[in-house]
Amino acid sequence: MSDPIPKTYDQWRHCITVDCGIPLTANFVTERLAVWRDEHAKETRRFRKLYGDDHWRAVLGWFEQAERELS
């Protein structure tokens, strides 16, 4: 069985858009970035505790890459 945690942007994008069926719209990306950029947000703190700062930074970077692709 493969690791369910994405390690690359392409894996993450597939996980979001195909596995979860969530379109990466500008609104969705903007909303998620607002949470991920807020280190004190409850959701961000919980994510960092579960997955670590390295993965949090990776996901933040992937959302930023998606934002660039949408602009």
PQR file of N, CA, C, O and H, with PARSE charges and radii, in Angstrom:
ATOM      1  N   MET A   1       0.846  -1.183   0.000 -0.4000 1.5000
ATOM      2  CA  MET A   1       0.000   0.000   0.000 -0.0000 2.0000
ATOM      3  C   MET A   1       0.885   1.238   0.000  0.5500 1.7000
ATOM      4  O   MET A   1       1.884   1.288   0.718 -0.5500 1.4000
ATOM      5  N   SER A   2       0.529   2.227  -0.793 -0.4000 1.5000
ATOM      6  CA  SER A   2       1.340   3.436  -0.870 -0.0000 2.0000
ATOM      7  C   SER A   2       0.987   4.381   0.279  0.5500 1.7000
ATOM      8  O   SER A   2      -0.090   4.295   0.871 -0.5500 1.4000
ATOM      9  H   SER A   2      -0.283   2.187  -1.376  0.4000 1.0000
ATOM     10  N   ASP A   3       1.913   5.273   0.574 -0.4000 1.5000
ATOM     11  CA  ASP A   3       1.742   6.251   1.647 -0.0000 2.0000
ATOM     12  C   ASP A   3       0.624   7.223   1.277  0.5500 1.7000
ATOM     13  O   ASP A   3       0.681   7.838   0.212 -0.5500 1.4000
ATOM     14  H   ASP A   3       2.787   5.343   0.094  0.4000 1.0000
ATOM     15  N   PRO A   4      -0.384   7.374   2.125 -0.5600 1.5000
ATOM     16  CA  PRO A   4      -1.492   8.285   1.805  0.2800 2.0000
ATOM     17  C   PRO A   4      -1.131   9.764   1.975  0.5500 1.7000
ATOM     18  O   PRO A   4      -1.888  10.637   1.551 -0.5500 1.4000
ATOM     19  N   ILE A   5       0.013  10.047   2.587 -0.4000 1.5000
ATOM     20  CA  ILE A   5       0.439  11.430   2.796 -0.0000 2.0000
ATOM     21  C   ILE A   5       1.210  11.889   1.559  0.5500 1.7000
ATOM     22  O   ILE A   5       2.249  11.313   1.237 -0.5500 1.4000
ATOM     23  H   ILE A   5       0.628   9.337   2.931  0.4000 1.0000
ATOM     24  N   PRO A   6       0.722  12.915   0.860 -0.5600 1.5000
ATOM     25  CA  PRO A   6       1.425  13.385  -0.344  0.2800 2.0000
ATOM     26  C   PRO A   6       2.820  13.913  -0.013  0.5500 1.7000
ATOM     27  O   PRO A   6       3.035  14.564   1.010 -0.5500 1.4000
ATOM     28  N   LYS A   7       3.750  13.617  -0.901 -0.4000 1.5000
ATOM     29  CA  LYS A   7       5.138  14.069  -0.736 -0.0000 2.0000
ATOM     30  C   LYS A   7       5.524  15.121  -1.775  0.5500 1.7000
ATOM     31  O   LYS A   7       6.537  15.803  -1.622 -0.5500 1.4000
ATOM     32  H   LYS A   7       3.576  13.088  -1.732  0.4000 1.0000
ATOM     33  N   THR A   8       4.720  15.254  -2.828 -0.4000 1.5000
ATOM     34  CA  THR A   8       5.021  16.201  -3.900 -0.0000 2.0000
ATOM     35  C   THR A   8       3.775  17.013  -4.229  0.5500 1.7000
ATOM     36  O   THR A   8       2.664  16.660  -3.832 -0.5500 1.4000
ATOM     37  H   THR A   8       3.896  14.700  -2.952  0.4000 1.0000
ATOM     38  N   TYR A   9       3.976  18.100  -4.958 -0.4000 1.5000
ATOM     39  CA  TYR A   9       2.848  18.928  -5.381 -0.0000 2.0000
ATOM     40  C   TYR A   9       1.871  18.117  -6.226  0.5500 1.7000
ATOM     41  O   TYR A   9       0.659  18.206  -6.030 -0.5500 1.4000
ATOM     42  H   TYR A   9       4.879  18.386  -5.281  0.4000 1.0000
ATOM     43  N   ASP A  10       2.387  17.333  -7.159 -0.4000 1.5000
ATOM     44  CA  ASP A  10       1.501  16.547  -8.027 -0.0000 2.0000
ATOM     45  C   ASP A  10       0.672  15.545  -7.224  0.5500 1.7000
ATOM     46  O   ASP A  10      -0.520  15.379  -7.482 -0.5500 1.4000
ATOM     47  H   ASP A  10       3.372  17.261  -7.319  0.4000 1.0000
ATOM     48  N   GLN A  11       1.296  14.880  -6.255 -0.4000 1.5000
ATOM     49  CA  GLN A  11       0.561  13.949  -5.402 -0.0000 2.0000
ATOM     50  C   GLN A  11      -0.500  14.687  -4.587  0.5500 1.7000
ATOM     51  O   GLN A  11      -1.628  14.212  -4.456 -0.5500 1.4000
ATOM     52  H   GLN A  11       2.264  15.015  -6.045  0.4000 1.0000
ATOM     53  N   TRP A  12      -0.139  15.843  -4.043 -0.4000 1.5000
ATOM     54  CA  TRP A  12      -1.067  16.648  -3.245 -0.0000 2.0000
ATOM     55  C   TRP A  12      -2.244  17.103  -4.098  0.5500 1.7000
ATOM     56  O   TRP A  12      -3.397  17.008  -3.678 -0.5500 1.4000
ATOM     57  H   TRP A  12       0.777  16.229  -4.149  0.4000 1.0000
ATOM     58  N   ARG A  13      -1.949  17.600  -5.300 -0.4000 1.5000
ATOM     59  CA  ARG A  13      -3.003  18.083  -6.194 -0.0000 2.0000
ATOM     60  C   ARG A  13      -3.967  16.946  -6.553  0.5500 1.7000
ATOM     61  O   ARG A  13      -5.183  17.137  -6.571 -0.5500 1.4000
ATOM     62  H   ARG A  13      -1.012  17.678  -5.641  0.4000 1.0000
ATOM     63  N   HIS A  14      -3.417  15.769  -6.835 -0.4000 1.5000
ATOM     64  CA  HIS A  14      -4.243  14.600  -7.142 -0.0000 2.0000
ATOM     65  C   HIS A  14      -5.110  14.241  -5.931  0.5500 1.7000
ATOM     66  O   HIS A  14      -6.295  13.944  -6.080 -0.5500 1.4000
ATOM     67  H   HIS A  14      -2.429  15.613  -6.819  0.4000 1.0000
ATOM     68  N   CYS A  15      -4.526  14.267  -4.753 -0.4000 1.5000
ATOM     69  CA  CYS A  15      -5.258  13.953  -3.526 -0.0000 2.0000
ATOM     70  C   CYS A  15      -6.442  14.901  -3.342  0.5500 1.7000
ATOM     71  O   CYS A  15      -7.548  14.465  -3.022 -0.5500 1.4000
ATOM     72  H   CYS A  15      -3.563  14.507  -4.632  0.4000 1.0000
ATOM     73  N   ILE A  16      -6.208  16.192  -3.543 -0.4000 1.5000
ATOM     74  CA  ILE A  16      -7.263  17.190  -3.358 -0.0000 2.0000
ATOM     75  C   ILE A  16      -8.329  17.067  -4.452  0.5500 1.7000
ATOM     76  O   ILE A  16      -9.521  16.966  -4.162 -0.5500 1.4000
ATOM     77  H   ILE A  16      -5.310  16.547  -3.803  0.4000 1.0000
ATOM     78  N   THR A  17      -7.885  17.076  -5.706 -0.4000 1.5000
ATOM     79  CA  THR A  17      -8.840  17.188  -6.815 -0.0000 2.0000
ATOM     80  C   THR A  17      -9.488  15.865  -7.212  0.5500 1.7000
ATOM     81  O   THR A  17     -10.658  15.847  -7.595 -0.5500 1.4000
ATOM     82  H   THR A  17      -6.917  17.158  -5.942  0.4000 1.0000
ATOM     83  N   VAL A  18      -8.756  14.765  -7.128 -0.4000 1.5000
ATOM     84  CA  VAL A  18      -9.289  13.471  -7.572 -0.0000 2.0000
ATOM     85  C   VAL A  18      -9.817  12.665  -6.385  0.5500 1.7000
ATOM     86  O   VAL A  18     -10.995  12.309  -6.342 -0.5500 1.4000
ATOM     87  H   VAL A  18      -7.806  14.780  -6.817  0.4000 1.0000
ATOM     88  N   ASP A  19      -8.941  12.382  -5.430 -0.4000 1.5000
ATOM     89  CA  ASP A  19      -9.351  11.543  -4.299 -0.0000 2.0000
ATOM     90  C   ASP A  19     -10.449  12.203  -3.462  0.5500 1.7000
ATOM     91  O   ASP A  19     -11.402  11.544  -3.047 -0.5500 1.4000
ATOM     92  H   ASP A  19      -7.984  12.671  -5.466  0.4000 1.0000
ATOM     93  N   CYS A  20     -10.309  13.504  -3.218 -0.4000 1.5000
ATOM     94  CA  CYS A  20     -11.295  14.225  -2.393 -0.0000 2.0000
ATOM     95  C   CYS A  20     -12.368  14.914  -3.224  0.5500 1.7000
ATOM     96  O   CYS A  20     -13.403  15.311  -2.687 -0.5500 1.4000
ATOM     97  H   CYS A  20      -9.535  14.040  -3.555  0.4000 1.0000
ATOM     98  N   GLY A  21     -12.137  15.062  -4.526 -0.4000 1.5000
ATOM     99  CA  GLY A  21     -13.123  15.683  -5.406 -0.0000 2.0000
ATOM    100  C   GLY A  21     -13.334  17.166  -5.157  0.5500 1.7000
ATOM    101  O   GLY A  21     -14.419  17.693  -5.404 -0.5500 1.4000
ATOM    102  H   GLY A  21     -11.297  14.739  -4.961  0.4000 1.0000
ATOM    103  N   ILE A  22     -12.295  17.843  -4.667 -0.4000 1.5000
ATOM    104  CA  ILE A  22     -12.391  19.277  -4.379 -0.0000 2.0000
ATOM    105  C   ILE A  22     -11.699  20.049  -5.502  0.5500 1.7000
ATOM    106  O   ILE A  22     -10.499  19.874  -5.711 -0.5500 1.4000
ATOM    107  H   ILE A  22     -11.414  17.415  -4.467  0.4000 1.0000
ATOM    108  N   PRO A  23     -12.424  20.894  -6.226 -0.5600 1.5000
ATOM    109  CA  PRO A  23     -11.776  21.698  -7.262  0.2800 2.0000
ATOM    110  C   PRO A  23     -10.885  22.769  -6.627  0.5500 1.7000
ATOM    111  O   PRO A  23     -11.267  23.413  -5.650 -0.5500 1.4000
ATOM    112  N   LEU A  24      -9.709  22.941  -7.192 -0.4000 1.5000
ATOM    113  CA  LEU A  24      -8.790  23.977  -6.701 -0.0000 2.0000
ATOM    114  C   LEU A  24      -9.165  25.313  -7.336  0.5500 1.7000
ATOM    115  O   LEU A  24      -8.504  25.791  -8.258 -0.5500 1.4000
ATOM    116  H   LEU A  24      -9.399  22.417  -7.985  0.4000 1.0000
ATOM    117  N   THR A  25     -10.228  25.894  -6.827 -0.4000 1.5000
ATOM    118  CA  THR A  25     -10.666  27.203  -7.316 -0.0000 2.0000
ATOM    119  C   THR A  25      -9.887  28.300  -6.605  0.5500 1.7000
ATOM    120  O   THR A  25      -9.279  28.071  -5.559 -0.5500 1.4000
ATOM    121  H   THR A  25     -10.765  25.505  -6.078  0.4000 1.0000
ATOM    122  N   ALA A  26      -9.915  29.486  -7.184 -0.4000 1.5000
ATOM    123  CA  ALA A  26      -9.235  30.624  -6.561 -0.0000 2.0000
ATOM    124  C   ALA A  26      -9.789  30.876  -5.162  0.5500 1.7000
ATOM    125  O   ALA A  26      -9.027  31.149  -4.234 -0.5500 1.4000
ATOM    126  H   ALA A  26     -10.409  29.672  -8.033  0.4000 1.0000
ATOM    127  N   ASN A  27     -11.104  30.788  -5.005 -0.4000 1.5000
ATOM    128  CA  ASN A  27     -11.711  31.023  -3.687 -0.0000 2.0000
ATOM    129  C   ASN A  27     -11.260  29.989  -2.666  0.5500 1.7000
ATOM    130  O   ASN A  27     -10.916  30.340  -1.537 -0.5500 1.4000
ATOM    131  H   ASN A  27     -11.723  30.566  -5.758  0.4000 1.0000
ATOM    132  N   PHE A  28     -11.261  28.724  -3.052 -0.4000 1.5000
ATOM    133  CA  PHE A  28     -10.841  27.666  -2.135 -0.0000 2.0000
ATOM    134  C   PHE A  28      -9.392  27.870  -1.718  0.5500 1.7000
ATOM    135  O   PHE A  28      -9.067  27.793  -0.533 -0.5500 1.4000
ATOM    136  H   PHE A  28     -11.541  28.440  -3.969  0.4000 1.0000
ATOM    137  N   VAL A  29      -8.526  28.127  -2.681 -0.4000 1.5000
ATOM    138  CA  VAL A  29      -7.106  28.307  -2.391 -0.0000 2.0000
ATOM    139  C   VAL A  29      -6.894  29.519  -1.481  0.5500 1.7000
ATOM    140  O   VAL A  29      -6.114  29.449  -0.531 -0.5500 1.4000
ATOM    141  H   VAL A  29      -8.790  28.189  -3.644  0.4000 1.0000
ATOM    142  N   THR A  30      -7.574  30.614  -1.759 -0.4000 1.5000
ATOM    143  CA  THR A  30      -7.452  31.820  -0.929 -0.0000 2.0000
ATOM    144  C   THR A  30      -7.897  31.544   0.502  0.5500 1.7000
ATOM    145  O   THR A  30      -7.237  31.962   1.454 -0.5500 1.4000
ATOM    146  H   THR A  30      -8.208  30.671  -2.531  0.4000 1.0000
ATOM    147  N   GLU A  31      -9.012  30.844   0.652 -0.4000 1.5000
ATOM    148  CA  GLU A  31      -9.511  30.511   1.993 -0.0000 2.0000
ATOM    149  C   GLU A  31      -8.539  29.621   2.750  0.5500 1.7000
ATOM    150  O   GLU A  31      -8.285  29.838   3.935 -0.5500 1.4000
ATOM    151  H   GLU A  31      -9.548  30.504  -0.120  0.4000 1.0000
ATOM    152  N   ARG A  32      -7.997  28.624   2.072 -0.4000 1.5000
ATOM    153  CA  ARG A  32      -7.056  27.711   2.736 -0.0000 2.0000
ATOM    154  C   ARG A  32      -5.765  28.437   3.097  0.5500 1.7000
ATOM    155  O   ARG A  32      -5.211  28.209   4.172 -0.5500 1.4000
ATOM    156  H   ARG A  32      -8.203  28.448   1.110  0.4000 1.0000
ATOM    157  N   LEU A  33      -5.284  29.301   2.221 -0.4000 1.5000
ATOM    158  CA  LEU A  33      -4.060  30.040   2.521 -0.0000 2.0000
ATOM    159  C   LEU A  33      -4.238  30.934   3.741  0.5500 1.7000
ATOM    160  O   LEU A  33      -3.307  31.097   4.530 -0.5500 1.4000
ATOM    161  H   LEU A  33      -5.734  29.486   1.348  0.4000 1.0000
ATOM    162  N   ALA A  34      -5.414  31.509   3.903 -0.4000 1.5000
ATOM    163  CA  ALA A  34      -5.663  32.355   5.072 -0.0000 2.0000
ATOM    164  C   ALA A  34      -5.489  31.550   6.358  0.5500 1.7000
ATOM    165  O   ALA A  34      -4.969  32.064   7.348 -0.5500 1.4000
ATOM    166  H   ALA A  34      -6.171  31.377   3.263  0.4000 1.0000
ATOM    167  N   VAL A  35      -5.919  30.303   6.344 -0.4000 1.5000
ATOM    168  CA  VAL A  35      -5.769  29.447   7.525 -0.0000 2.0000
ATOM    169  C   VAL A  35      -4.320  29.008   7.687  0.5500 1.7000
ATOM    170  O   VAL A  35      -3.757  29.123   8.775 -0.5500 1.4000
ATOM    171  H   VAL A  35      -6.342  29.885   5.539  0.4000 1.0000
ATOM    172  N   TRP A  36      -3.711  28.505   6.614 -0.4000 1.5000
ATOM    173  CA  TRP A  36      -2.343  27.974   6.712 -0.0000 2.0000
ATOM    174  C   TRP A  36      -1.329  29.042   7.079  0.5500 1.7000
ATOM    175  O   TRP A  36      -0.328  28.744   7.729 -0.5500 1.4000
ATOM    176  H   TRP A  36      -4.169  28.411   5.730  0.4000 1.0000
ATOM    177  N   ARG A  37      -1.569  30.266   6.679 -0.4000 1.5000
ATOM    178  CA  ARG A  37      -0.628  31.350   6.994 -0.0000 2.0000
ATOM    179  C   ARG A  37      -0.786  31.863   8.420  0.5500 1.7000
ATOM    180  O   ARG A  37       0.083  32.579   8.918 -0.5500 1.4000
ATOM    181  H   ARG A  37      -2.383  30.508   6.150  0.4000 1.0000
ATOM    182  N   ASP A  38      -1.864  31.511   9.073 -0.4000 1.5000
ATOM    183  CA  ASP A  38      -2.109  31.937  10.454 -0.0000 2.0000
ATOM    184  C   ASP A  38      -1.604  30.844  11.400  0.5500 1.7000
ATOM    185  O   ASP A  38      -2.296  29.860  11.659 -0.5500 1.4000
ATOM    186  H   ASP A  38      -2.569  30.929   8.669  0.4000 1.0000
ATOM    187  N   GLU A  39      -0.397  31.035  11.905 -0.4000 1.5000
ATOM    188  CA  GLU A  39       0.215  30.022  12.767 -0.0000 2.0000
ATOM    189  C   GLU A  39      -0.570  29.791  14.054  0.5500 1.7000
ATOM    190  O   GLU A  39      -0.389  28.765  14.710 -0.5500 1.4000
ATOM    191  H   GLU A  39       0.166  31.834  11.694  0.4000 1.0000
ATOM    192  N   HIS A  40      -1.426  30.718  14.419 -0.4000 1.5000
ATOM    193  CA  HIS A  40      -2.182  30.608  15.666 -0.0000 2.0000
ATOM    194  C   HIS A  40      -3.596  30.057  15.466  0.5500 1.7000
ATOM    195  O   HIS A  40      -4.316  29.828  16.438 -0.5500 1.4000
ATOM    196  H   HIS A  40      -1.573  31.552  13.887  0.4000 1.0000
ATOM    197  N   ALA A  41      -3.989  29.848  14.227 -0.4000 1.5000
ATOM    198  CA  ALA A  41      -5.316  29.278  13.958 -0.0000 2.0000
ATOM    199  C   ALA A  41      -5.372  27.856  14.518  0.5500 1.7000
ATOM    200  O   ALA A  41      -4.413  27.093  14.406 -0.5500 1.4000
ATOM    201  H   ALA A  41      -3.405  30.035  13.437  0.4000 1.0000
ATOM    202  N   LYS A  42      -6.495  27.520  15.113 -0.4000 1.5000
ATOM    203  CA  LYS A  42      -6.653  26.202  15.737 -0.0000 2.0000
ATOM    204  C   LYS A  42      -6.374  25.072  14.744  0.5500 1.7000
ATOM    205  O   LYS A  42      -5.675  24.110  15.067 -0.5500 1.4000
ATOM    206  H   LYS A  42      -7.275  28.140  15.204  0.4000 1.0000
ATOM    207  N   GLU A  43      -6.919  25.195  13.548 -0.4000 1.5000
ATOM    208  CA  GLU A  43      -6.727  24.156  12.529 -0.0000 2.0000
ATOM    209  C   GLU A  43      -5.254  24.012  12.146  0.5500 1.7000
ATOM    210  O   GLU A  43      -4.757  22.900  11.968 -0.5500 1.4000
ATOM    211  H   GLU A  43      -7.487  25.976  13.286  0.4000 1.0000
ATOM    212  N   THR A  44      -4.567  25.135  12.022 -0.4000 1.5000
ATOM    213  CA  THR A  44      -3.145  25.112  11.670 -0.0000 2.0000
ATOM    214  C   THR A  44      -2.327  24.479  12.789  0.5500 1.7000
ATOM    215  O   THR A  44      -1.451  23.655  12.525 -0.5500 1.4000
ATOM    216  H   THR A  44      -4.971  26.038  12.167  0.4000 1.0000
ATOM    217  N   ARG A  45      -2.600  24.848  14.013 -0.4000 1.5000
ATOM    218  CA  ARG A  45      -1.879  24.266  15.156 -0.0000 2.0000
ATOM    219  C   ARG A  45      -2.104  22.756  15.223  0.5500 1.7000
ATOM    220  O   ARG A  45      -1.167  21.995  15.465 -0.5500 1.4000
ATOM    221  H   ARG A  45      -3.312  25.517  14.227  0.4000 1.0000
ATOM    222  N   ARG A  46      -3.342  22.330  15.007 -0.4000 1.5000
ATOM    223  CA  ARG A  46      -3.666  20.899  15.046 -0.0000 2.0000
ATOM    224  C   ARG A  46      -2.927  20.151  13.928  0.5500 1.7000
ATOM    225  O   ARG A  46      -2.366  19.079  14.156 -0.5500 1.4000
ATOM    226  H   ARG A  46      -4.102  22.949  14.810  0.4000 1.0000
ATOM    227  N   PHE A  47      -2.933  20.725  12.722 -0.4000 1.5000
ATOM    228  CA  PHE A  47      -2.244  20.103  11.592 -0.0000 2.0000
ATOM    229  C   PHE A  47      -0.749  19.968  11.879  0.5500 1.7000
ATOM    230  O   PHE A  47      -0.159  18.915  11.640 -0.5500 1.4000
ATOM    231  H   PHE A  47      -3.388  21.596  12.537  0.4000 1.0000
ATOM    232  N   ARG A  48      -0.143  21.036  12.392 -0.4000 1.5000
ATOM    233  CA  ARG A  48       1.294  21.017  12.683 -0.0000 2.0000
ATOM    234  C   ARG A  48       1.633  19.982  13.746  0.5500 1.7000
ATOM    235  O   ARG A  48       2.671  19.325  13.674 -0.5500 1.4000
ATOM    236  H   ARG A  48      -0.623  21.891  12.586  0.4000 1.0000
ATOM    237  N   LYS A  49       0.756  19.839  14.730 -0.4000 1.5000
ATOM    238  CA  LYS A  49       0.986  18.847  15.786 -0.0000 2.0000
ATOM    239  C   LYS A  49       0.908  17.430  15.219  0.5500 1.7000
ATOM    240  O   LYS A  49       1.711  16.570  15.582 -0.5500 1.4000
ATOM    241  H   LYS A  49      -0.087  20.373  14.789  0.4000 1.0000
ATOM    242  N   LEU A  50      -0.056  17.186  14.331 -0.4000 1.5000
ATOM    243  CA  LEU A  50      -0.238  15.852  13.759 -0.0000 2.0000
ATOM    244  C   LEU A  50       0.818  15.485  12.723  0.5500 1.7000
ATOM    245  O   LEU A  50       1.323  14.363  12.717 -0.5500 1.4000
ATOM    246  H   LEU A  50      -0.708  17.885  14.036  0.4000 1.0000
ATOM    247  N   TYR A  51       1.154  16.439  11.840 -0.4000 1.5000
ATOM    248  CA  TYR A  51       2.000  16.132  10.685 -0.0000 2.0000
ATOM    249  C   TYR A  51       3.379  16.780  10.716  0.5500 1.7000
ATOM    250  O   TYR A  51       4.242  16.430   9.911 -0.5500 1.4000
ATOM    251  H   TYR A  51       0.744  17.351  11.845  0.4000 1.0000
ATOM    252  N   GLY A  52       3.595  17.712  11.626 -0.4000 1.5000
ATOM    253  CA  GLY A  52       4.899  18.356  11.747 -0.0000 2.0000
ATOM    254  C   GLY A  52       5.025  19.607  10.895  0.5500 1.7000
ATOM    255  O   GLY A  52       4.284  19.823   9.937 -0.5500 1.4000
ATOM    256  H   GLY A  52       2.893  17.996  12.279  0.4000 1.0000
ATOM    257  N   ASP A  53       5.999  20.421  11.288 -0.4000 1.5000
ATOM    258  CA  ASP A  53       6.209  21.699  10.611 -0.0000 2.0000
ATOM    259  C   ASP A  53       6.689  21.548   9.171  0.5500 1.7000
ATOM    260  O   ASP A  53       6.326  22.349   8.309 -0.5500 1.4000
ATOM    261  H   ASP A  53       6.601  20.245  12.066  0.4000 1.0000
ATOM    262  N   ASP A  54       7.497  20.531   8.907 -0.4000 1.5000
ATOM    263  CA  ASP A  54       7.985  20.346   7.533 -0.0000 2.0000
ATOM    264  C   ASP A  54       6.825  20.098   6.572  0.5500 1.7000
ATOM    265  O   ASP A  54       6.786  20.665   5.481 -0.5500 1.4000
ATOM    266  H   ASP A  54       7.792  19.881   9.607  0.4000 1.0000
ATOM    267  N   HIS A  55       5.885  19.253   6.980 -0.4000 1.5000
ATOM    268  CA  HIS A  55       4.747  18.962   6.091 -0.0000 2.0000
ATOM    269  C   HIS A  55       3.817  20.174   6.003  0.5500 1.7000
ATOM    270  O   HIS A  55       3.273  20.461   4.936 -0.5500 1.4000
ATOM    271  H   HIS A  55       5.916  18.792   7.866  0.4000 1.0000
ATOM    272  N   TRP A  56       3.633  20.882   7.110 -0.4000 1.5000
ATOM    273  CA  TRP A  56       2.822  22.113   7.087 -0.0000 2.0000
ATOM    274  C   TRP A  56       3.409  23.107   6.082  0.5500 1.7000
ATOM    275  O   TRP A  56       2.678  23.695   5.285 -0.5500 1.4000
ATOM    276  H   TRP A  56       4.075  20.649   7.976  0.4000 1.0000
ATOM    277  N   ARG A  57       4.742  23.294   6.124 -0.4000 1.5000
ATOM    278  CA  ARG A  57       5.387  24.212   5.174 -0.0000 2.0000
ATOM    279  C   ARG A  57       5.210  23.725   3.740  0.5500 1.7000
ATOM    280  O   ARG A  57       4.991  24.526   2.831 -0.5500 1.4000
ATOM    281  H   ARG A  57       5.336  22.816   6.772  0.4000 1.0000
ATOM    282  N   ALA A  58       5.303  22.419   3.539 -0.4000 1.5000
ATOM    283  CA  ALA A  58       5.123  21.858   2.193 -0.0000 2.0000
ATOM    284  C   ALA A  58       3.712  22.141   1.687  0.5500 1.7000
ATOM    285  O   ALA A  58       3.539  22.594   0.555 -0.5500 1.4000
ATOM    286  H   ALA A  58       5.481  21.768   4.277  0.4000 1.0000
ATOM    287  N   VAL A  59       2.710  21.879   2.512 -0.4000 1.5000
ATOM    288  CA  VAL A  59       1.321  22.108   2.101 -0.0000 2.0000
ATOM    289  C   VAL A  59       1.082  23.591   1.843  0.5500 1.7000
ATOM    290  O   VAL A  59       0.409  23.952   0.878 -0.5500 1.4000
ATOM    291  H   VAL A  59       2.850  21.511   3.431  0.4000 1.0000
ATOM    292  N   LEU A  60       1.620  24.438   2.687 -0.4000 1.5000
ATOM    293  CA  LEU A  60       1.509  25.884   2.470 -0.0000 2.0000
ATOM    294  C   LEU A  60       2.116  26.253   1.119  0.5500 1.7000
ATOM    295  O   LEU A  60       1.524  27.018   0.356 -0.5500 1.4000
ATOM    296  H   LEU A  60       2.166  24.144   3.471  0.4000 1.0000
ATOM    297  N   GLY A  61       3.288  25.713   0.826 -0.4000 1.5000
ATOM    298  CA  GLY A  61       3.937  25.967  -0.459 -0.0000 2.0000
ATOM    299  C   GLY A  61       3.124  25.446  -1.630  0.5500 1.7000
ATOM    300  O   GLY A  61       3.090  26.076  -2.687 -0.5500 1.4000
ATOM    301  H   GLY A  61       3.769  25.092   1.445  0.4000 1.0000
ATOM    302  N   TRP A  62       2.470  24.308  -1.458 -0.4000 1.5000
ATOM    303  CA  TRP A  62       1.644  23.751  -2.535 -0.0000 2.0000
ATOM    304  C   TRP A  62       0.423  24.612  -2.786  0.5500 1.7000
ATOM    305  O   TRP A  62       0.027  24.808  -3.935 -0.5500 1.4000
ATOM    306  H   TRP A  62       2.497  23.796  -0.599  0.4000 1.0000
ATOM    307  N   PHE A  63      -0.179  25.130  -1.728 -0.4000 1.5000
ATOM    308  CA  PHE A  63      -1.299  26.060  -1.923 -0.0000 2.0000
ATOM    309  C   PHE A  63      -0.816  27.339  -2.604  0.5500 1.7000
ATOM    310  O   PHE A  63      -1.521  27.895  -3.445 -0.5500 1.4000
ATOM    311  H   PHE A  63       0.142  24.971  -0.794  0.4000 1.0000
ATOM    312  N   GLU A  64       0.376  27.806  -2.249 -0.4000 1.5000
ATOM    313  CA  GLU A  64       0.925  29.004  -2.897 -0.0000 2.0000
ATOM    314  C   GLU A  64       1.216  28.734  -4.368  0.5500 1.7000
ATOM    315  O   GLU A  64       1.013  29.609  -5.211 -0.5500 1.4000
ATOM    316  H   GLU A  64       0.949  27.354  -1.566  0.4000 1.0000
ATOM    317  N   GLN A  65       1.690  27.531  -4.683 -0.4000 1.5000
ATOM    318  CA  GLN A  65       1.919  27.165  -6.084 -0.0000 2.0000
ATOM    319  C   GLN A  65       0.594  27.120  -6.842  0.5500 1.7000
ATOM    320  O   GLN A  65       0.506  27.602  -7.971 -0.5500 1.4000
ATOM    321  H   GLN A  65       1.854  26.821  -3.999  0.4000 1.0000
ATOM    322  N   ALA A  66      -0.425  26.547  -6.230 -0.4000 1.5000
ATOM    323  CA  ALA A  66      -1.749  26.507  -6.865 -0.0000 2.0000
ATOM    324  C   ALA A  66      -2.264  27.927  -7.095  0.5500 1.7000
ATOM    325  O   ALA A  66      -2.866  28.213  -8.130 -0.5500 1.4000
ATOM    326  H   ALA A  66      -0.354  26.155  -5.313  0.4000 1.0000
ATOM    327  N   GLU A  67      -2.027  28.811  -6.133 -0.4000 1.5000
ATOM    328  CA  GLU A  67      -2.444  30.211  -6.274 -0.0000 2.0000
ATOM    329  C   GLU A  67      -1.757  30.861  -7.477  0.5500 1.7000
ATOM    330  O   GLU A  67      -2.396  31.576  -8.249 -0.5500 1.4000
ATOM    331  H   GLU A  67      -1.538  28.579  -5.292  0.4000 1.0000
ATOM    332  N   ARG A  68      -0.458  30.612  -7.632 -0.4000 1.5000
ATOM    333  CA  ARG A  68       0.276  31.171  -8.783 -0.0000 2.0000
ATOM    334  C   ARG A  68      -0.270  30.622 -10.095  0.5500 1.7000
ATOM    335  O   ARG A  68      -0.412  31.360 -11.069 -0.5500 1.4000
ATOM    336  H   ARG A  68       0.061  30.031  -7.005  0.4000 1.0000
ATOM    337  N   GLU A  69      -0.572  29.341 -10.121 -0.4000 1.5000
ATOM    338  CA  GLU A  69      -1.094  28.725 -11.343 -0.0000 2.0000
ATOM    339  C   GLU A  69      -2.468  29.279 -11.714  0.5500 1.7000
ATOM    340  O   GLU A  69      -2.827  29.316 -12.891 -0.5500 1.4000
ATOM    341  H   GLU A  69      -0.457  28.741  -9.330  0.4000 1.0000
ATOM    342  N   LEU A  70      -3.225  29.702 -10.728 -0.4000 1.5000
ATOM    343  CA  LEU A  70      -4.567  30.227 -10.978 -0.0000 2.0000
ATOM    344  C   LEU A  70      -4.570  31.695 -11.378  0.5500 1.7000
ATOM    345  O   LEU A  70      -5.571  32.201 -11.885 -0.5500 1.4000
ATOM    346  H   LEU A  70      -2.933  29.672  -9.772  0.4000 1.0000
ATOM    347  N   SER A  71      -3.448  32.383 -11.152 -0.4000 1.5000
ATOM    348  CA  SER A  71      -3.438  33.823 -11.469 -0.0000 2.0000
ATOM    349  C   SER A  71      -2.906  34.095 -12.856  0.5500 1.7000
ATOM    350  O   SER A  71      -2.833  35.250 -13.274 -0.5500 1.4000
ATOM    351  H   SER A  71      -2.634  31.972 -10.740  0.4000 1.0000
TER
END
